GROMACS .gro file of C-alpha atoms in nm:
model
  211
    1UNK     CA    1  -0.669   0.454  -2.910
    2UNK     CA    2  -0.563   0.659  -2.609
    3UNK     CA    3  -0.861   0.535  -2.408
    4UNK     CA    4  -0.777   0.176  -2.506
    5UNK     CA    5  -0.418   0.215  -2.387
    6UNK     CA    6  -0.536   0.351  -2.051
    7UNK     CA    7  -0.769   0.053  -2.003
    8UNK     CA    8  -0.496  -0.194  -2.099
    9UNK     CA    9  -0.243  -0.023  -1.873
   10UNK     CA   10  -0.483  -0.060  -1.581
   11UNK     CA   11  -0.522  -0.428  -1.668
   12UNK     CA   12  -0.145  -0.459  -1.695
   13UNK     CA   13  -0.103  -0.327  -1.341
   14UNK     CA   14  -0.330  -0.605  -1.212
   15UNK     CA   15  -0.133  -0.862  -1.415
   16UNK     CA   16   0.194  -0.729  -1.275
   17UNK     CA   17   0.055  -0.751  -0.920
   18UNK     CA   18  -0.047  -1.112  -0.978
   19UNK     CA   19   0.295  -1.186  -1.127
   20UNK     CA   20   0.494  -1.025  -0.844
   21UNK     CA   21   0.286  -1.171  -0.560
   22UNK     CA   22   0.291  -1.519  -0.713
   23UNK     CA   23   0.671  -1.505  -0.739
   24UNK     CA   24   0.699  -1.364  -0.387
   25UNK     CA   25   0.516  -1.664  -0.241
   26UNK     CA   26   0.601  -1.947  -0.481
   27UNK     CA   27   0.980  -1.910  -0.496
   28UNK     CA   28   1.038  -1.965  -0.120
   29UNK     CA   29   0.746  -2.211  -0.089
   30UNK     CA   30   0.910  -2.438  -0.345
   31UNK     CA   31   1.209  -2.500  -0.116
   32UNK     CA   32   1.026  -2.682   0.168
   33UNK     CA   33   0.828  -2.871  -0.098
   34UNK     CA   34   1.156  -2.985  -0.254
   35UNK     CA   35   1.293  -3.078   0.090
   36UNK     CA   36   0.983  -3.287   0.161
   37UNK     CA   37   1.010  -3.452  -0.181
   38UNK     CA   38   1.375  -3.549  -0.114
   39UNK     CA   39   1.316  -3.661   0.245
   40UNK     CA   40   1.431  -4.014   0.332
   41UNK     CA   41   1.123  -4.048   0.552
   42UNK     CA   42   0.855  -4.219   0.343
   43UNK     CA   43   0.577  -4.060   0.551
   44UNK     CA   44   0.702  -3.722   0.431
   45UNK     CA   45   0.830  -3.795   0.081
   46UNK     CA   46   0.533  -3.994  -0.050
   47UNK     CA   47   0.263  -3.738   0.040
   48UNK     CA   48   0.491  -3.472  -0.111
   49UNK     CA   49   0.526  -3.676  -0.431
   50UNK     CA   50   0.151  -3.726  -0.458
   51UNK     CA   51   0.083  -3.357  -0.393
   52UNK     CA   52   0.336  -3.246  -0.655
   53UNK     CA   53   0.196  -3.499  -0.903
   54UNK     CA   54  -0.158  -3.369  -0.854
   55UNK     CA   55  -0.058  -3.003  -0.882
   56UNK     CA   56   0.166  -3.055  -1.185
   57UNK     CA   57  -0.072  -3.304  -1.345
   58UNK     CA   58  -0.387  -3.091  -1.344
   59UNK     CA   59  -0.454  -2.767  -1.536
   60UNK     CA   60  -0.391  -2.438  -1.359
   61UNK     CA   61  -0.730  -2.317  -1.479
   62UNK     CA   62  -0.896  -2.605  -1.287
   63UNK     CA   63  -0.694  -2.521  -0.975
   64UNK     CA   64  -0.804  -2.158  -0.995
   65UNK     CA   65  -1.169  -2.263  -1.007
   66UNK     CA   66  -1.122  -2.511  -0.721
   67UNK     CA   67  -0.941  -2.267  -0.492
   68UNK     CA   68  -1.205  -2.000  -0.547
   69UNK     CA   69  -1.522  -2.211  -0.524
   70UNK     CA   70  -1.428  -2.510  -0.304
   71UNK     CA   71  -1.394  -2.320   0.030
   72UNK     CA   72  -1.748  -2.187  -0.009
   73UNK     CA   73  -1.909  -2.520  -0.099
   74UNK     CA   74  -1.710  -2.715   0.162
   75UNK     CA   75  -1.688  -2.472   0.455
   76UNK     CA   76  -1.917  -2.182   0.357
   77UNK     CA   77  -1.612  -1.956   0.352
   78UNK     CA   78  -1.560  -1.708   0.071
   79UNK     CA   79  -1.286  -1.464  -0.020
   80UNK     CA   80  -1.214  -1.227  -0.305
   81UNK     CA   81  -1.116  -1.337  -0.654
   82UNK     CA   82  -0.775  -1.171  -0.652
   83UNK     CA   83  -0.670  -1.355  -0.335
   84UNK     CA   84  -0.791  -1.685  -0.481
   85UNK     CA   85  -0.584  -1.624  -0.795
   86UNK     CA   86  -0.271  -1.556  -0.589
   87UNK     CA   87  -0.322  -1.865  -0.371
   88UNK     CA   88  -0.385  -2.100  -0.664
   89UNK     CA   89  -0.101  -1.968  -0.879
   90UNK     CA   90   0.146  -1.960  -0.589
   91UNK     CA   91   0.081  -2.325  -0.505
   92UNK     CA   92   0.097  -2.425  -0.872
   93UNK     CA   93   0.426  -2.252  -0.941
   94UNK     CA   94   0.576  -2.358  -0.609
   95UNK     CA   95   0.526  -2.719  -0.722
   96UNK     CA   96   0.717  -2.655  -1.044
   97UNK     CA   97   0.991  -2.462  -0.865
   98UNK     CA   98   1.018  -2.749  -0.613
   99UNK     CA   99   1.106  -2.992  -0.890
  100UNK     CA  100   1.354  -2.745  -1.038
  101UNK     CA  101   1.515  -2.700  -0.695
  102UNK     CA  102   1.528  -3.078  -0.644
  103UNK     CA  103   1.700  -3.131  -0.977
  104UNK     CA  104   1.954  -2.859  -0.896
  105UNK     CA  105   2.028  -2.985  -0.546
  106UNK     CA  106   2.064  -3.347  -0.652
  107UNK     CA  107   2.302  -3.244  -0.931
  108UNK     CA  108   2.559  -3.123  -0.677
  109UNK     CA  109   2.822  -3.393  -0.601
  110UNK     CA  110   2.817  -3.530  -0.245
  111UNK     CA  111   3.184  -3.434  -0.226
  112UNK     CA  112   3.073  -3.074  -0.174
  113UNK     CA  113   2.914  -3.171   0.157
  114UNK     CA  114   3.223  -3.368   0.256
  115UNK     CA  115   3.442  -3.068   0.175
  116UNK     CA  116   3.221  -2.848   0.393
  117UNK     CA  117   3.251  -3.096   0.678
  118UNK     CA  118   3.629  -3.088   0.649
  119UNK     CA  119   3.618  -2.709   0.669
  120UNK     CA  120   3.421  -2.734   0.994
  121UNK     CA  121   3.083  -2.631   0.851
  122UNK     CA  122   2.760  -2.785   0.972
  123UNK     CA  123   2.543  -2.949   0.706
  124UNK     CA  124   2.314  -2.645   0.708
  125UNK     CA  125   2.608  -2.404   0.670
  126UNK     CA  126   2.747  -2.618   0.388
  127UNK     CA  127   2.414  -2.606   0.208
  128UNK     CA  128   2.367  -2.229   0.229
  129UNK     CA  129   2.731  -2.124   0.180
  130UNK     CA  130   2.860  -2.382  -0.067
  131UNK     CA  131   2.579  -2.578  -0.229
  132UNK     CA  132   2.302  -2.319  -0.270
  133UNK     CA  133   2.508  -2.068  -0.475
  134UNK     CA  134   2.593  -2.347  -0.720
  135UNK     CA  135   2.233  -2.463  -0.731
  136UNK     CA  136   2.112  -2.112  -0.810
  137UNK     CA  137   2.350  -2.094  -1.105
  138UNK     CA  138   2.238  -2.431  -1.241
  139UNK     CA  139   1.863  -2.379  -1.208
  140UNK     CA  140   1.855  -2.022  -1.337
  141UNK     CA  141   1.765  -2.106  -1.702
  142UNK     CA  142   1.482  -2.342  -1.599
  143UNK     CA  143   1.356  -2.092  -1.341
  144UNK     CA  144   1.364  -1.818  -1.603
  145UNK     CA  145   1.147  -2.028  -1.834
  146UNK     CA  146   0.889  -2.079  -1.559
  147UNK     CA  147   0.885  -1.709  -1.475
  148UNK     CA  148   0.827  -1.622  -1.841
  149UNK     CA  149   0.541  -1.872  -1.848
  150UNK     CA  150   0.399  -1.708  -1.536
  151UNK     CA  151   0.374  -1.375  -1.718
  152UNK     CA  152   0.146  -1.538  -1.975
  153UNK     CA  153  -0.043  -1.747  -1.718
  154UNK     CA  154  -0.162  -1.434  -1.539
  155UNK     CA  155  -0.423  -1.422  -1.817
  156UNK     CA  156  -0.589  -1.731  -1.664
  157UNK     CA  157  -0.698  -1.525  -1.362
  158UNK     CA  158  -0.983  -1.397  -1.579
  159UNK     CA  159  -1.149  -1.739  -1.538
  160UNK     CA  160  -1.260  -1.645  -1.186
  161UNK     CA  161  -1.340  -1.286  -1.280
  162UNK     CA  162  -1.013  -1.104  -1.208
  163UNK     CA  163  -0.996  -0.806  -1.442
  164UNK     CA  164  -0.636  -0.838  -1.558
  165UNK     CA  165  -0.480  -0.743  -1.892
  166UNK     CA  166  -0.633  -1.011  -2.114
  167UNK     CA  167  -0.982  -0.969  -1.970
  168UNK     CA  168  -0.956  -0.593  -2.021
  169UNK     CA  169  -0.851  -0.656  -2.382
  170UNK     CA  170  -1.143  -0.896  -2.436
  171UNK     CA  171  -1.392  -0.646  -2.295
  172UNK     CA  172  -1.251  -0.371  -2.514
  173UNK     CA  173  -1.263  -0.598  -2.820
  174UNK     CA  174  -1.630  -0.678  -2.750
  175UNK     CA  175  -1.721  -0.311  -2.713
  176UNK     CA  176  -1.538  -0.200  -3.026
  177UNK     CA  177  -1.609  -0.511  -3.239
  178UNK     CA  178  -1.237  -0.525  -3.316
  179UNK     CA  179  -0.947  -0.761  -3.252
  180UNK     CA  180  -0.706  -0.468  -3.217
  181UNK     CA  181  -0.721  -0.468  -2.831
  182UNK     CA  182  -0.616  -0.836  -2.830
  183UNK     CA  183  -0.313  -0.760  -3.049
  184UNK     CA  184  -0.219  -0.462  -2.834
  185UNK     CA  185  -0.246  -0.683  -2.524
  186UNK     CA  186  -0.011  -0.929  -2.696
  187UNK     CA  187   0.242  -0.647  -2.733
  188UNK     CA  188   0.208  -0.571  -2.362
  189UNK     CA  189   0.277  -0.937  -2.274
  190UNK     CA  190   0.577  -0.938  -2.509
  191UNK     CA  191   0.723  -0.629  -2.341
  192UNK     CA  192   0.679  -0.780  -1.994
  193UNK     CA  193   0.846  -1.104  -2.104
  194UNK     CA  194   1.127  -0.909  -2.268
  195UNK     CA  195   1.194  -0.734  -1.935
  196UNK     CA  196   1.190  -1.066  -1.748
  197UNK     CA  197   1.429  -1.223  -2.001
  198UNK     CA  198   1.665  -0.925  -1.974
  199UNK     CA  199   1.666  -0.949  -1.593
  200UNK     CA  200   1.750  -1.321  -1.596
  201UNK     CA  201   2.020  -1.269  -1.860
  202UNK     CA  202   2.178  -1.005  -1.638
  203UNK     CA  203   2.164  -1.236  -1.336
  204UNK     CA  204   2.327  -1.517  -1.537
  205UNK     CA  205   2.612  -1.286  -1.636
  206UNK     CA  206   2.663  -1.183  -1.274
  207UNK     CA  207   2.690  -1.551  -1.174
  208UNK     CA  208   2.945  -1.634  -1.447
  209UNK     CA  209   3.219  -1.664  -1.183
  210UNK     CA  210   3.061  -1.996  -1.075
  211UNK     CA  211   3.173  -2.161  -1.400
   0.00000   0.00000   0.00000
């Protein structure tokens, strides 16, 4: 059992790396995607809409395979599996975050911008000082749901050979002819999601003054 826990902990570290790096890239990347989606310029908004539709309308597992294999077959360029997993998952989650951001931004009354103008703020200052804090409060529950899903989606990295938690559990289950490693891995995922949920709950409480 001790050996199994060590193997699963090593797999968990890989899963946590995938989780953290995906969040690091996808959260900020979603903002320019949302801006492009809301642009009044059709040459910007329509390509953004099509891109978001494709990313959100196709399985993440397919995107992982495409990002890993396509560069080699198209340009004879290859890179490691872990990098491919981060690239594919970052783009995928950025697309979902973009739509969450768009919904939050468009839910803010236009009067907020007018109030900022009266106070002498530029449109950019109004957005970052007045609008954005309110948007963050409104989109927090939806963002939290996506982040929780991301914890579980790290298991899909095994499709391109990344040895994360679920793959480590599968290998252990095959060696020992037992489903116990799979159940233990499930406990690991539950603990990680519990931590994420607790963090978002704490953030929501800190932003209660925006009620």
